[in-house]
C-alpha positions as a printed Julia matrix, in Angstrom:
519×3 Matrix{Float64}:
  -2.57   -5.13  -21.96
  -0.43   -7.5   -20.28
  -1.34   -8.64  -16.72
   0.44   -9.55  -14.71
   3.44   -7.76  -15.82
   6.81   -8.28  -14.25
   9.69   -6.2   -15.66
  10.67   -4.33  -12.56
  13.77   -4.85  -10.14
  13.59   -7.01   -7.07
  14.97   -6.06   -3.85
  18.19   -7.53   -4.99
  19.0    -4.26   -6.66
  20.15   -3.13   -3.13
  23.2    -5.04   -3.39
  25.27   -7.14   -6.12
  24.91  -10.28   -3.96
  22.1   -12.56   -4.42
  20.38  -14.18   -1.36
  22.02  -16.93   -0.14
  20.27  -20.44   -0.38
  20.91  -23.38    1.9
  20.6   -27.16    1.54
  17.67  -28.37    4.06
  19.25  -29.81    7.11
  17.63  -33.09    8.31
  14.63  -33.12   10.66
  16.86  -33.87   13.53
  18.61  -30.51   13.48
  16.14  -28.05   15.29
  16.0   -24.5    14.52
  16.5   -23.57   18.08
  19.67  -25.58   18.03
  21.11  -23.7    14.86
  24.42  -21.87   15.59
  23.17  -18.73   13.68
  19.7   -16.96   12.95
  20.82  -16.97    9.18
  21.39  -20.83    9.23
  18.21  -21.43   10.94
  16.25  -19.25    8.73
  17.93  -20.82    5.56
  16.77  -24.22    6.85
  13.11  -23.07    7.4
  12.89  -21.4     4.06
  14.18  -24.22    2.1
  12.17  -26.74    3.73
   9.1   -27.65    1.62
   6.51  -28.28    4.16
   3.18  -26.59    3.12
   2.57  -25.38    6.67
   1.99  -22.3     4.79
   4.43  -19.96    3.27
   7.53  -21.65    2.77
   9.32  -19.89   -0.04
  11.24  -22.95   -1.6
   9.65  -25.23   -3.9
  11.42  -28.3    -2.62
   9.62  -31.47   -1.65
   6.89  -31.1     1.07
   7.51  -34.61    2.65
   7.41  -34.76    6.33
  11.13  -35.22    6.21
  11.7   -31.73    5.52
   9.23  -30.24    8.13
  10.92  -28.3    11.14
  10.94  -30.69   13.93
   8.25  -28.91   16.08
   5.61  -28.46   13.24
   3.79  -31.41   14.34
   0.27  -30.43   13.02
  -0.64  -29.11    9.43
  -2.11  -25.82    9.0
  -5.43  -27.19    7.99
  -5.78  -28.87   11.63
  -5.05  -25.21   13.08
  -7.07  -22.0    13.31
  -5.18  -18.72   12.36
  -5.87  -15.04   12.89
  -5.48  -14.42    9.2
  -5.84  -16.48    5.85
  -3.21  -19.08    5.07
  -3.07  -21.27    1.88
  -4.55  -24.41    3.75
  -7.57  -22.61    5.3
  -8.1   -20.06    2.57
  -6.88  -21.48   -0.95
  -9.52  -19.24   -2.51
  -7.51  -16.15   -1.36
  -3.75  -17.5    -1.45
  -1.63  -19.55   -3.58
   0.93  -22.09   -1.92
   3.8   -19.99   -0.58
   1.94  -16.72   -0.07
   1.72  -15.13    3.32
  -0.64  -12.37    1.96
  -2.39  -12.23   -1.61
   0.45  -12.16   -4.46
   3.18  -11.65   -1.8
   5.43  -14.97   -1.05
   7.1   -15.62    2.23
  10.33  -15.31    0.23
   9.53  -11.95   -0.63
   9.15  -11.11    2.98
  12.32  -12.57    3.83
  14.0   -10.7     0.85
  12.64   -7.43    2.38
  13.97   -8.04    5.77
  17.39   -9.0     4.05
  17.32   -5.62    2.34
  16.4    -3.7     5.47
  19.35   -5.37    7.35
  21.83   -4.79    4.46
  20.88   -0.88    4.77
  21.57   -0.73    8.49
  24.6    -0.17   10.37
  26.81   -2.99   11.87
  25.63   -4.02   15.19
  22.12   -2.41   14.83
  18.78   -3.47   15.49
  15.38   -2.39   14.02
  12.35   -2.47   15.95
   8.59   -1.96   14.72
   5.43   -2.12   16.43
   2.15   -3.32   14.99
  -0.99   -1.28   14.74
  -3.6    -1.38   17.5
  -7.34   -2.08   16.73
  -9.17    1.32   16.52
 -12.68    1.88   17.9
 -15.61    3.56   16.7
 -17.15    3.88   20.05
 -17.28    1.66   23.03
 -16.7    -1.82   22.2
 -17.54   -1.11   18.35
 -14.25   -1.35   16.16
 -13.07   -0.67   12.87
 -11.88   -3.31   10.46
  -8.17   -3.99   11.6
  -5.44   -2.24    9.54
  -1.75   -3.29   10.11
   1.01   -0.7    10.33
   2.44   -0.54    6.81
   6.25   -0.9     7.68
   5.41   -3.65    9.95
   3.13   -5.44    7.51
   5.77   -4.85    4.5
   8.41   -6.79    6.61
   6.38   -9.36    8.12
   3.0   -10.13    6.65
   1.8   -10.24   10.13
  -1.82   -8.87   10.43
  -2.55   -8.98   14.09
  -2.11   -6.01   16.69
  -0.19   -6.06   19.9
   3.1    -7.39   18.25
   6.61   -6.23   17.91
   9.12   -7.28   15.25
  12.76   -7.02   15.85
  15.33   -7.19   13.02
  18.91   -7.56   14.08
  21.77   -7.25   11.8
  24.34  -10.02   12.69
  26.89   -9.72    9.75
  28.07   -8.01    6.84
  26.45  -10.37    4.14
  23.06   -9.88    2.73
  20.86  -12.34    4.77
  22.73  -11.89    7.92
  20.13  -10.87   10.31
  17.99  -12.42   12.95
  14.2   -11.94   13.03
  12.17  -12.04   16.26
   8.23  -11.69   16.94
   6.55  -10.89   20.16
   2.75  -11.71   19.56
  -0.13  -12.55   21.4
  -0.35  -16.13   22.35
  -3.29  -18.53   21.61
  -6.02  -18.05   24.2
  -9.15  -20.05   23.7
 -11.36  -17.8    25.96
 -10.22  -14.51   24.38
 -10.57  -16.23   20.94
 -13.91  -17.22   21.47
 -14.92  -13.47   21.76
 -12.54  -11.6    19.38
 -11.45  -14.35   16.79
  -8.68  -16.77   16.13
  -5.04  -15.44   16.73
  -2.02  -16.69   14.9
   0.02  -17.48   18.14
   3.66  -18.13   18.85
   4.04  -21.13   16.87
   2.59  -19.92   13.64
   5.29  -16.73   14.05
   7.91  -19.15   13.91
   6.44  -21.98   11.35
   4.41  -19.8     9.07
   5.74  -16.13    9.34
   9.53  -17.45    9.53
  10.66  -15.74   12.67
  13.93  -17.2    13.93
  12.52  -16.69   17.35
   8.95  -15.91   18.65
   7.82  -14.97   22.22
   4.92  -13.7    23.94
   4.28   -9.88   23.91
   4.28  -10.26   27.64
   7.94  -11.4    27.48
   9.12   -8.06   25.78
  10.13   -6.41   29.0
  12.6    -9.07   29.97
  13.92  -10.23   26.6
  13.64   -7.35   24.38
  15.18   -4.71   26.81
  18.3    -6.88   27.09
  18.89   -6.93   23.0
  18.26   -3.32   22.72
  20.62   -2.43   25.55
  23.24   -4.53   23.75
  22.67   -2.83   20.21
  25.15   -0.06   19.08
  22.07    1.68   17.28
  18.27    1.19   17.37
  16.17    2.14   14.27
  12.66    2.82   15.45
   9.71    5.36   15.03
   8.1     5.76   18.26
   5.64    8.15   19.92
   3.08    8.18   22.85
   0.02    5.97   21.9
  -2.74    4.0    23.41
  -1.24    1.03   21.41
   0.49   -1.47   23.89
   3.27   -2.42   21.59
   4.16    1.23   20.89
   3.8     2.5    24.35
   6.21   -0.28   25.36
   8.78    1.11   22.91
   8.04    4.73   24.11
   8.63    3.74   27.92
  11.57    2.13   26.99
  13.3     5.01   25.26
  11.9     7.98   27.2
  11.83    6.56   30.89
  15.37    5.38   31.7
  18.96    6.55   31.54
  21.27    5.62   29.79
  19.07    5.16   26.61
  20.31    3.31   23.5
  21.43    5.41   20.49
  18.25    5.91   18.37
  17.38    6.75   14.84
  14.44    6.98   12.75
  13.52    4.03   10.72
  11.04    5.39    8.28
  13.59    7.03    5.84
  15.08    3.42    5.33
  11.88    2.07    4.95
  10.87    4.6     2.45
  13.82    3.85    0.32
  12.74    0.11    0.29
   9.21    0.37   -0.28
   9.21    3.28   -2.95
  10.28    1.07   -5.68
   7.84   -1.8    -6.24
   8.53   -5.43   -6.89
   6.74   -7.27   -9.77
   4.39   -8.99   -7.37
   3.62   -5.49   -5.82
   2.72   -4.1    -9.17
   0.74   -7.05  -10.39
  -1.57   -6.34   -6.9
  -1.91   -2.61   -7.96
  -2.7    -3.4   -11.52
  -5.3    -5.96  -10.41
  -6.73   -3.44   -7.87
  -6.85   -0.84  -10.77
  -8.51   -3.22  -13.22
 -11.46   -3.94  -10.88
 -11.87   -0.32   -9.83
 -11.29    1.13  -13.2
 -14.32   -1.27  -14.49
 -16.35   -0.19  -11.47
 -16.0     3.57  -12.29
 -16.76    2.86  -16.09
 -19.79    0.91  -14.94
 -20.9     3.75  -12.88
 -20.72    6.25  -15.68
 -23.28    4.09  -17.7
 -25.82    4.82  -15.12
 -28.09    7.76  -14.1
 -27.7     8.75  -10.3
 -29.82   10.83   -8.14
 -27.83   10.77   -4.84
 -24.21   10.74   -4.01
 -24.64    8.02   -1.38
 -26.09    5.55   -3.84
 -23.16    6.07   -6.12
 -20.67    5.58   -3.27
 -22.65    2.43   -2.28
 -22.56    1.03   -5.73
 -18.72    1.63   -6.0
 -17.99   -0.3    -2.63
 -20.03   -3.07   -3.82
 -18.51   -3.43   -7.39
 -14.94   -3.15   -5.81
 -15.82   -6.32   -3.46
 -17.88   -8.39   -5.61
 -15.41   -8.4    -8.2
 -12.19   -9.24   -6.31
 -10.98   -6.23   -4.35
 -10.76   -6.81   -0.41
 -12.7    -3.57   -0.21
 -12.51    0.23   -0.8
  -8.96    1.73   -0.43
 -10.24    4.82    1.22
 -13.41    6.89    1.69
 -14.39    7.95   -1.68
 -15.11   11.37   -3.16
 -18.63   11.44   -4.62
 -19.27   15.05   -5.43
 -21.85   16.73   -7.54
 -21.57   20.25   -9.0
 -19.63   22.75   -6.95
 -19.15   20.25   -4.04
 -16.37   18.88   -6.3
 -14.33   22.06   -5.45
 -13.74   20.59   -1.97
 -11.02   18.43   -2.8
 -11.75   15.96    0.11
 -15.45   16.04    0.18
 -16.44   12.59    1.53
 -19.76   13.21    3.25
 -21.42   12.12   -0.08
 -24.9    13.03    1.26
 -26.35   15.43   -1.46
 -28.22   15.0    -4.76
 -27.03   15.3    -8.35
 -28.3    17.83  -10.66
 -28.47   16.81  -14.2
 -26.7    19.89  -15.49
 -23.68   19.27  -13.2
 -20.48   17.24  -13.35
 -19.93   14.27  -11.1
 -16.47   13.78   -9.85
 -15.59   10.6    -8.2
 -12.26    9.93   -6.51
 -12.16    6.08   -5.35
 -10.28    3.02   -5.61
 -10.09   -0.45   -4.22
  -7.52   -2.33   -2.31
  -6.36   -5.75   -3.35
  -3.8    -7.71   -1.36
  -3.24   -4.95    0.91
  -2.19   -2.47   -2.25
  -4.18    0.17   -3.34
  -5.26    2.03   -6.24
  -6.09    5.72   -6.75
  -8.66    7.14   -9.67
 -10.42   10.28  -10.15
 -12.99   10.66  -13.0
 -15.28   13.51  -13.82
 -18.35   13.18  -16.1
 -21.72   15.2   -16.68
 -24.42   13.71  -14.65
 -26.73   13.97  -17.77
 -24.26   11.74  -20.03
 -23.52   14.55  -22.33
 -20.95   17.33  -22.05
 -22.23   21.04  -22.31
 -19.72   23.22  -24.48
 -18.62   24.68  -21.33
 -18.11   21.31  -19.74
 -16.28   19.98  -22.65
 -13.91   22.96  -22.98
 -12.9    22.76  -19.22
 -12.82   18.8   -19.17
 -10.63   18.71  -22.27
  -8.11   21.26  -21.03
  -7.4    19.19  -17.98
  -7.37   16.18  -20.0
  -4.76   17.17  -22.57
  -2.48   18.27  -19.68
  -3.14   14.95  -17.91
  -1.97   12.91  -20.75
   1.15   14.84  -21.13
   2.12   14.47  -17.51
   1.34   10.66  -17.79
   3.61   10.5   -20.51
   6.38   11.71  -18.71
   6.36    8.82  -16.04
   9.31    6.82  -17.43
  12.8     6.63  -16.48
  14.0     7.71  -19.76
  12.53   11.19  -19.14
  14.67   11.73  -16.08
  12.12   13.59  -14.21
  10.68   13.87  -10.54
   7.26   14.19   -9.4
   8.14   17.88   -8.53
   9.3    18.24  -12.39
   6.12   16.91  -13.52
   4.0    18.97  -11.34
   5.78   22.27  -12.61
   5.16   21.15  -16.31
   1.65   20.37  -15.16
   1.27   23.68  -13.8
   2.4    25.5   -16.77
   0.34   23.17  -19.11
  -2.74   24.11  -17.18
  -2.12   27.94  -17.32
  -1.76   27.53  -21.36
  -4.75   25.38  -21.54
  -6.97   27.81  -19.38
  -5.81   30.92  -21.13
  -7.11   29.38  -24.31
 -10.59   29.17  -23.05
 -10.81   32.5   -21.63
  -9.46   32.2   -17.97
  -7.28   35.49  -16.97
  -4.82   33.0   -15.31
  -0.95   33.05  -14.91
   1.73   31.41  -12.76
   0.98   33.81   -9.91
  -2.71   32.89   -9.56
  -3.12   29.28  -10.95
  -2.8    27.8    -7.45
  -6.29   29.26   -6.83
  -7.47   26.93   -9.43
  -5.11   24.17   -8.88
  -4.16   24.05   -5.3
  -2.57   20.73   -4.78
   0.37   18.61   -6.17
   0.1    16.72   -9.31
   0.87   13.38   -7.76
   2.16   11.12   -4.73
   3.48    7.81   -4.39
   1.21    4.88   -3.87
   1.49    1.25   -2.75
   0.52   -0.21    0.7
  -0.97    3.34    1.57
  -2.79    5.8    -0.56
  -0.13    8.32    0.17
   2.78    5.77    0.36
   6.19    6.43    1.92
   5.15    9.6     3.76
   8.05   11.97    3.73
   9.92   10.65    0.85
  10.82   13.48   -1.56
   8.9    14.35   -4.35
  12.13   15.36   -6.02
  13.6    12.14   -6.39
  14.24   11.06  -10.2
  11.54    8.7   -11.0
  12.96    5.1   -11.89
  11.43    1.85  -13.18
   9.17    0.66  -10.5
   8.1     3.9    -8.8
   4.38    3.89   -8.75
   2.6     7.21   -8.58
  -0.48    9.21   -9.15
  -0.97   11.74  -11.86
  -4.05   13.88  -10.84
  -4.29   17.48  -12.39
  -7.56   19.2   -11.39
  -9.19   22.65  -11.89
 -11.73   23.84   -9.17
 -13.3    27.24  -10.22
 -14.99   29.18   -7.45
 -18.2    31.03   -7.87
 -16.24   34.31   -7.99
 -16.62   37.08  -10.58
 -13.03   37.12  -11.58
 -13.48   33.74  -13.35
 -15.35   33.15  -16.53
 -19.2    32.97  -15.61
 -19.96   29.78  -17.8
 -17.19   27.77  -15.71
 -18.06   28.89  -12.31
 -18.75   26.12   -9.78
 -17.37   23.43  -11.77
 -14.62   20.93  -10.46
 -12.7    18.59  -12.83
  -9.96   16.08  -11.74
  -8.57   13.27  -13.78
  -6.32   10.83  -11.95
  -4.88    7.62  -13.04
  -2.19    5.33  -10.97
   0.78    4.83  -13.08
   3.89    2.68  -12.61
   7.28    3.98  -14.0
   8.78    1.89  -16.82
  11.98    2.54  -18.95
  10.48    4.11  -21.9
   6.72    4.37  -21.39
   4.19    4.63  -18.54
   2.51    1.67  -17.35
  -1.12    2.88  -16.44
  -2.56    0.67  -13.91
  -6.17    2.16  -14.05
  -6.64    2.04  -17.82
 -10.09    0.49  -17.72
 -11.64    3.58  -16.43
 -12.45    5.61  -19.49
 -11.54    9.27  -19.68
 -11.95   10.29  -23.47
 -15.06   12.64  -24.06
 -16.32   10.36  -26.87
 -15.96    7.19  -24.73
 -17.78    8.61  -21.75
 -20.83   10.04  -23.96
 -21.04    6.59  -25.41
 -21.37    4.89  -22.26
 -24.77    6.12  -21.37
 -26.65    3.38  -19.74
 -29.9     2.05  -21.35
 -32.06   -0.3   -18.95
């Protein structure tokens, strides 16, 4: 298996014109004095200073530094890893693991190219979520904000203004929390305003407290504002809500998420590489779990979380399903607090996250390590259909996820009939109540609202997860009652064959039975 593999189209597919490159200007030419944001950005991206994610590979001498970058990143403290402070996590030029500053700039250019003339896109960062009182959850950035900026702090607003007809004609502003030693003593370091310019390549950066004065003027002059807003406890989101709901006349506004979905749904080589890495680590962890004998669901849950992190993932991508026996028939069972019976199936739906990208895997195996005849029959019925459905994840098949779902449903009907189920197209949804798959990427259910009827193309990343969940009901064969089987892989669509991102998680019956752990 080749890894990392990089055959997929870049964001330049959205235009026939490549991104412009610019010759670095001398240090005396300040970004603030640049006549256009595009020219300022070109200088900054071309400058080779190692003050973090400069996309160009040109010389890193001080002569090429921006004039106000007077200290190196190693002398500063940031609210998130940068190469100079965390070289064990990031490579030179990366803003987040595996994703370069240039790729983030390309994404912003692609968004601006998709916008109408004279328009502005506004995004707000996610807020910190609290479990109770002052006890907070790990911070998770809003996905569209992260996709365009790489910024992983809350209380921030990003603005992308289309400034001309060419790709790269845009201005990028960030409104962020300024450095504050007292606050940082309690809550950790912040990136700050200077880093928003020097590291994250904003053309202009301001304190979030200046949004009322500066951003209102910009939005009032826009012909159209792309934004997704709703009432929220999030300070940045609330600012946008108040701006658009509490005054007249309001600027014309249109949702941003449909435009973002079109950009995000096709993955770049770097995104695929991150997802492949997450799939590789997660698949090996699940295979290792199959070797062992488990007595409690929570122990298996803890083992998977540990394996994901110790082998290189940032953590679990979501709360896993670890279900024994009939509990597997609850599709989103996540309490994981019961015990296993050796005669039951174990169903696990779990995956790790690497570099902000996720993987999604489901595997089912007998707790005893050996399939009974009934377990084997039901498992192989699902596996045969899953193999067929995965094979359709190629551009040459000219199929959508909806098409694959319909084929999967018919295949399950045929396979279940062959082992004695009185099932047809009219009642299969009692046994297979969910869709065969969804898009994956930054989110487990990536690009929410994006149509499953879109023909799959090279670079689409999806799950394929047929499942059969048999209730304890007299209408179903007695040997299978209470069984739940789901087999899921994360797959990237290629030209003529699927690229399975989770192949390390074994799924063939003989392979599973051969894994039985011997201490």
